[in-house]
Amino acid sequence: MMPMNMRSLLQPLALTGLSLALAACVSSAPPVAKPPVDTTTPAQRLAAVDAAAGPDDKELSVQPLRDSQVEDLRVTAQTQRQANDLAGAASSLDHALEIVAGDPAVLQERAELALLQGQWAQAETFARKAVDLGSKTGPLCRRHWATIEQSRLARDEKENAVSAHAQIEGCTVPGIKRY
């Protein structure tokens, strides 16, 4: 009678041992790595745009004659921006753009305000329009492309941001060497 009880006891123990051994072989899923959170502030993004423009004392920078009303709106927008009234500054520049829709400098100023407001897609839209209408060289050109780069980085479009960054180099024309 004993062999029968032993056999009935050994079979479940063997199954339990086998199950435990197999369970030990199963690996758990690797922990899902969370993508790093971008903590770059809008002000830091604008500082990157300013840095990309670089010193313009060695390049020719042609500024168009501006309508006095547009110039007043630009000055008002700058004052509002310094007072941290970004919505008011945007409104002033929007009004200026109603008067001169094709001014790359005003478009760039509006793009930079959109960047400060965290309106990434709108910042890129204004900067792209400025690129299309403006000079293809100089500090303003670099500002356009740096704004596009920063808006893409903010939207986590790293590959597109790299291509925008590559355009910045093309905005710099080497100076003429005189002997």
mmCIF file of C-alpha atoms in Angstrom:
data_model
loop_
_atom_site.group_PDB
_atom_site.id
_atom_site.type_symbol
_atom_site.label_atom_id
_atom_site.label_comp_id
_atom_site.label_asym_id
_atom_site.label_seq_id
_atom_site.Cartn_x
_atom_site.Cartn_y
_atom_site.Cartn_z
ATOM 1 C CA MET A 1 0.000 0.000 0.000
ATOM 2 C CA MET A 2 2.862 2.319 0.684
ATOM 3 C CA PRO A 3 4.231 2.297 -2.863
ATOM 4 C CA MET A 4 0.862 3.483 -4.147
ATOM 5 C CA ASN A 5 0.740 6.469 -1.793
ATOM 6 C CA MET A 6 4.293 7.342 -2.548
ATOM 7 C CA ARG A 7 3.611 7.277 -6.262
ATOM 8 C CA SER A 8 0.534 9.540 -5.912
ATOM 9 C CA LEU A 9 2.592 11.922 -3.797
ATOM 10 C CA LEU A 10 5.638 11.990 -6.086
ATOM 11 C CA GLN A 11 3.713 12.772 -9.265
ATOM 12 C CA PRO A 12 2.312 16.175 -8.092
ATOM 13 C CA LEU A 13 5.664 17.044 -6.502
ATOM 14 C CA ALA A 14 7.457 16.311 -9.763
ATOM 15 C CA LEU A 15 4.971 18.449 -11.689
ATOM 16 C CA THR A 16 5.363 21.293 -9.189
ATOM 17 C CA GLY A 17 9.152 21.073 -9.388
ATOM 18 C CA LEU A 18 9.078 21.040 -13.159
ATOM 19 C CA SER A 19 6.725 24.061 -13.232
ATOM 20 C CA LEU A 20 8.999 25.990 -10.877
ATOM 21 C CA ALA A 21 12.051 25.142 -12.971
ATOM 22 C CA LEU A 22 10.319 26.331 -16.144
ATOM 23 C CA ALA A 23 9.093 29.494 -14.425
ATOM 24 C CA ALA A 24 12.656 30.297 -13.403
ATOM 25 C CA CYS A 25 13.681 30.136 -17.057
ATOM 26 C CA VAL A 26 11.103 32.670 -18.179
ATOM 27 C CA SER A 27 12.542 36.137 -18.229
ATOM 28 C CA SER A 28 10.420 39.129 -17.458
ATOM 29 C CA ALA A 29 9.923 41.805 -20.074
ATOM 30 C CA PRO A 30 12.641 44.417 -20.066
ATOM 31 C CA PRO A 31 11.591 47.616 -18.379
ATOM 32 C CA VAL A 32 10.225 50.126 -20.847
ATOM 33 C CA ALA A 33 12.554 53.074 -20.950
ATOM 34 C CA LYS A 34 10.654 56.331 -20.919
ATOM 35 C CA PRO A 35 11.893 58.829 -23.460
ATOM 36 C CA PRO A 36 13.717 61.695 -21.820
ATOM 37 C CA VAL A 37 11.459 64.620 -21.164
ATOM 38 C CA ASP A 38 12.568 67.769 -22.944
ATOM 39 C CA THR A 39 12.842 70.465 -20.308
ATOM 40 C CA THR A 40 13.986 73.223 -22.644
ATOM 41 C CA THR A 41 11.993 76.372 -21.941
ATOM 42 C CA PRO A 42 10.712 78.680 -24.671
ATOM 43 C CA ALA A 43 13.166 81.339 -23.476
ATOM 44 C CA GLN A 44 16.049 78.866 -23.841
ATOM 45 C CA ARG A 45 14.862 78.047 -27.358
ATOM 46 C CA LEU A 46 14.859 81.745 -28.218
ATOM 47 C CA ALA A 47 18.361 82.087 -26.754
ATOM 48 C CA ALA A 48 19.478 79.309 -29.141
ATOM 49 C CA VAL A 49 18.000 81.305 -32.039
ATOM 50 C CA ASP A 50 19.871 84.420 -30.879
ATOM 51 C CA ALA A 51 23.102 82.452 -30.618
ATOM 52 C CA ALA A 52 22.663 81.009 -34.122
ATOM 53 C CA ALA A 53 22.332 84.488 -35.598
ATOM 54 C CA GLY A 54 25.814 85.273 -34.351
ATOM 55 C CA PRO A 55 27.635 88.545 -34.741
ATOM 56 C CA ASP A 56 26.696 90.350 -37.895
ATOM 57 C CA ASP A 57 29.429 92.967 -37.908
ATOM 58 C CA LYS A 58 31.356 91.202 -40.690
ATOM 59 C CA GLU A 59 28.439 90.589 -43.011
ATOM 60 C CA LEU A 60 26.494 92.874 -45.228
ATOM 61 C CA SER A 61 22.990 93.271 -43.846
ATOM 62 C CA VAL A 62 20.568 95.178 -46.046
ATOM 63 C CA GLN A 63 17.531 96.569 -44.246
ATOM 64 C CA PRO A 64 14.587 97.801 -46.279
ATOM 65 C CA LEU A 65 12.960 101.166 -45.706
ATOM 66 C CA ARG A 66 9.927 100.534 -43.555
ATOM 67 C CA ASP A 67 6.554 102.169 -43.343
ATOM 68 C CA SER A 68 6.495 104.400 -40.244
ATOM 69 C CA GLN A 69 3.325 102.735 -38.955
ATOM 70 C CA VAL A 70 4.969 99.306 -39.259
ATOM 71 C CA GLU A 71 8.077 100.566 -37.482
ATOM 72 C CA ASP A 72 5.908 101.981 -34.665
ATOM 73 C CA LEU A 73 4.154 98.606 -34.332
ATOM 74 C CA ARG A 74 7.517 96.817 -34.175
ATOM 75 C CA VAL A 75 8.715 99.162 -31.414
ATOM 76 C CA THR A 76 5.423 98.688 -29.546
ATOM 77 C CA ALA A 77 5.749 94.909 -29.873
ATOM 78 C CA GLN A 78 9.315 95.032 -28.543
ATOM 79 C CA THR A 79 8.176 97.087 -25.534
ATOM 80 C CA GLN A 80 5.292 94.691 -24.895
ATOM 81 C CA ARG A 81 7.608 91.697 -25.177
ATOM 82 C CA GLN A 82 10.008 93.213 -22.651
ATOM 83 C CA ALA A 83 7.034 93.757 -20.317
ATOM 84 C CA ASN A 84 6.175 90.056 -20.805
ATOM 85 C CA ASP A 85 2.930 90.924 -22.613
ATOM 86 C CA LEU A 86 3.480 88.295 -25.291
ATOM 87 C CA ALA A 87 -0.136 88.297 -26.477
ATOM 88 C CA GLY A 88 -0.051 92.082 -26.910
ATOM 89 C CA ALA A 89 3.267 91.894 -28.752
ATOM 90 C CA ALA A 90 1.896 89.192 -31.042
ATOM 91 C CA SER A 91 -1.164 91.324 -31.753
ATOM 92 C CA SER A 92 1.008 94.334 -32.623
ATOM 93 C CA LEU A 93 3.128 92.252 -35.008
ATOM 94 C CA ASP A 94 0.036 90.664 -36.534
ATOM 95 C CA HIS A 95 -1.217 94.181 -37.253
ATOM 96 C CA ALA A 96 2.152 95.053 -38.819
ATOM 97 C CA LEU A 97 1.891 91.942 -41.001
ATOM 98 C CA GLU A 98 -1.521 93.090 -42.205
ATOM 99 C CA ILE A 99 0.253 96.165 -43.578
ATOM 100 C CA VAL A 100 3.390 94.443 -44.945
ATOM 101 C CA ALA A 101 2.751 90.718 -45.188
ATOM 102 C CA GLY A 102 6.029 90.035 -46.956
ATOM 103 C CA ASP A 103 8.552 91.602 -44.568
ATOM 104 C CA PRO A 104 10.936 88.798 -43.511
ATOM 105 C CA ALA A 105 12.141 90.692 -40.431
ATOM 106 C CA VAL A 106 8.587 91.204 -39.115
ATOM 107 C CA LEU A 107 7.756 87.583 -39.933
ATOM 108 C CA GLN A 108 10.842 86.492 -37.991
ATOM 109 C CA GLU A 109 9.911 88.645 -35.008
ATOM 110 C CA ARG A 110 6.449 87.080 -35.071
ATOM 111 C CA ALA A 111 7.988 83.600 -35.330
ATOM 112 C CA GLU A 112 10.154 84.293 -32.290
ATOM 113 C CA LEU A 113 7.115 85.448 -30.313
ATOM 114 C CA ALA A 114 5.298 82.254 -31.257
ATOM 115 C CA LEU A 115 8.369 80.358 -30.032
ATOM 116 C CA LEU A 116 8.225 82.215 -26.706
ATOM 117 C CA GLN A 117 4.520 81.397 -26.443
ATOM 118 C CA GLY A 118 5.166 77.697 -27.019
ATOM 119 C CA GLN A 119 3.285 77.755 -30.323
ATOM 120 C CA TRP A 120 5.772 75.510 -32.077
ATOM 121 C CA ALA A 121 3.952 74.878 -35.371
ATOM 122 C CA GLN A 122 3.028 78.542 -35.744
ATOM 123 C CA ALA A 123 6.647 79.562 -35.093
ATOM 124 C CA GLU A 124 7.798 77.278 -37.885
ATOM 125 C CA THR A 125 5.104 78.569 -40.249
ATOM 126 C CA PHE A 126 6.175 82.194 -39.783
ATOM 127 C CA ALA A 127 9.872 81.313 -40.075
ATOM 128 C CA ARG A 128 9.310 79.236 -43.247
ATOM 129 C CA LYS A 129 7.464 82.127 -44.846
ATOM 130 C CA ALA A 130 10.326 84.434 -43.876
ATOM 131 C CA VAL A 131 12.821 82.004 -45.455
ATOM 132 C CA ASP A 132 10.809 81.970 -48.675
ATOM 133 C CA LEU A 133 10.605 85.770 -48.851
ATOM 134 C CA GLY A 134 13.910 86.823 -47.308
ATOM 135 C CA SER A 135 17.597 86.795 -47.914
ATOM 136 C CA LYS A 136 19.295 83.432 -48.162
ATOM 137 C CA THR A 137 22.367 84.693 -46.311
ATOM 138 C CA GLY A 138 23.224 86.576 -43.162
ATOM 139 C CA PRO A 139 22.061 86.713 -39.563
ATOM 140 C CA LEU A 140 18.358 86.940 -40.401
ATOM 141 C CA CYS A 141 18.606 83.788 -42.537
ATOM 142 C CA ARG A 142 20.303 81.985 -39.636
ATOM 143 C CA ARG A 143 17.546 83.162 -37.278
ATOM 144 C CA HIS A 144 14.882 81.760 -39.624
ATOM 145 C CA TRP A 145 16.482 78.331 -39.761
ATOM 146 C CA ALA A 146 17.317 78.270 -36.042
ATOM 147 C CA THR A 147 13.663 79.037 -35.281
ATOM 148 C CA ILE A 148 12.586 76.189 -37.536
ATOM 149 C CA GLU A 149 15.102 73.899 -35.844
ATOM 150 C CA GLN A 150 13.907 74.836 -32.351
ATOM 151 C CA SER A 151 10.238 74.428 -33.242
ATOM 152 C CA ARG A 152 10.966 70.955 -34.610
ATOM 153 C CA LEU A 153 12.994 69.981 -31.552
ATOM 154 C CA ALA A 154 10.124 71.128 -29.340
ATOM 155 C CA ARG A 155 7.789 68.828 -31.286
ATOM 156 C CA ASP A 156 10.295 65.960 -30.961
ATOM 157 C CA GLU A 157 11.026 65.905 -34.706
ATOM 158 C CA LYS A 158 14.736 65.304 -34.273
ATOM 159 C CA GLU A 159 15.535 64.222 -37.855
ATOM 160 C CA ASN A 160 13.757 67.247 -39.310
ATOM 161 C CA ALA A 161 15.526 69.481 -36.796
ATOM 162 C CA VAL A 162 18.886 68.146 -37.977
ATOM 163 C CA SER A 163 18.058 69.084 -41.568
ATOM 164 C CA ALA A 164 17.029 72.601 -40.460
ATOM 165 C CA HIS A 165 20.266 72.942 -38.496
ATOM 166 C CA ALA A 166 22.242 72.019 -41.615
ATOM 167 C CA GLN A 167 20.626 74.956 -43.425
ATOM 168 C CA ILE A 168 22.057 77.413 -40.882
ATOM 169 C CA GLU A 169 25.576 76.847 -42.229
ATOM 170 C CA GLY A 170 24.442 77.797 -45.731
ATOM 171 C CA CYS A 171 23.366 81.221 -44.473
ATOM 172 C CA THR A 172 26.946 82.238 -43.763
ATOM 173 C CA VAL A 173 28.950 83.541 -46.671
ATOM 174 C CA PRO A 174 32.691 83.714 -46.093
ATOM 175 C CA GLY A 175 34.098 87.188 -46.208
ATOM 176 C CA ILE A 176 36.155 88.432 -49.100
ATOM 177 C CA LYS A 177 39.883 88.269 -48.421
ATOM 178 C CA ARG A 178 41.632 91.418 -49.450
ATOM 179 C CA TYR A 179 45.344 91.494 -49.897
#
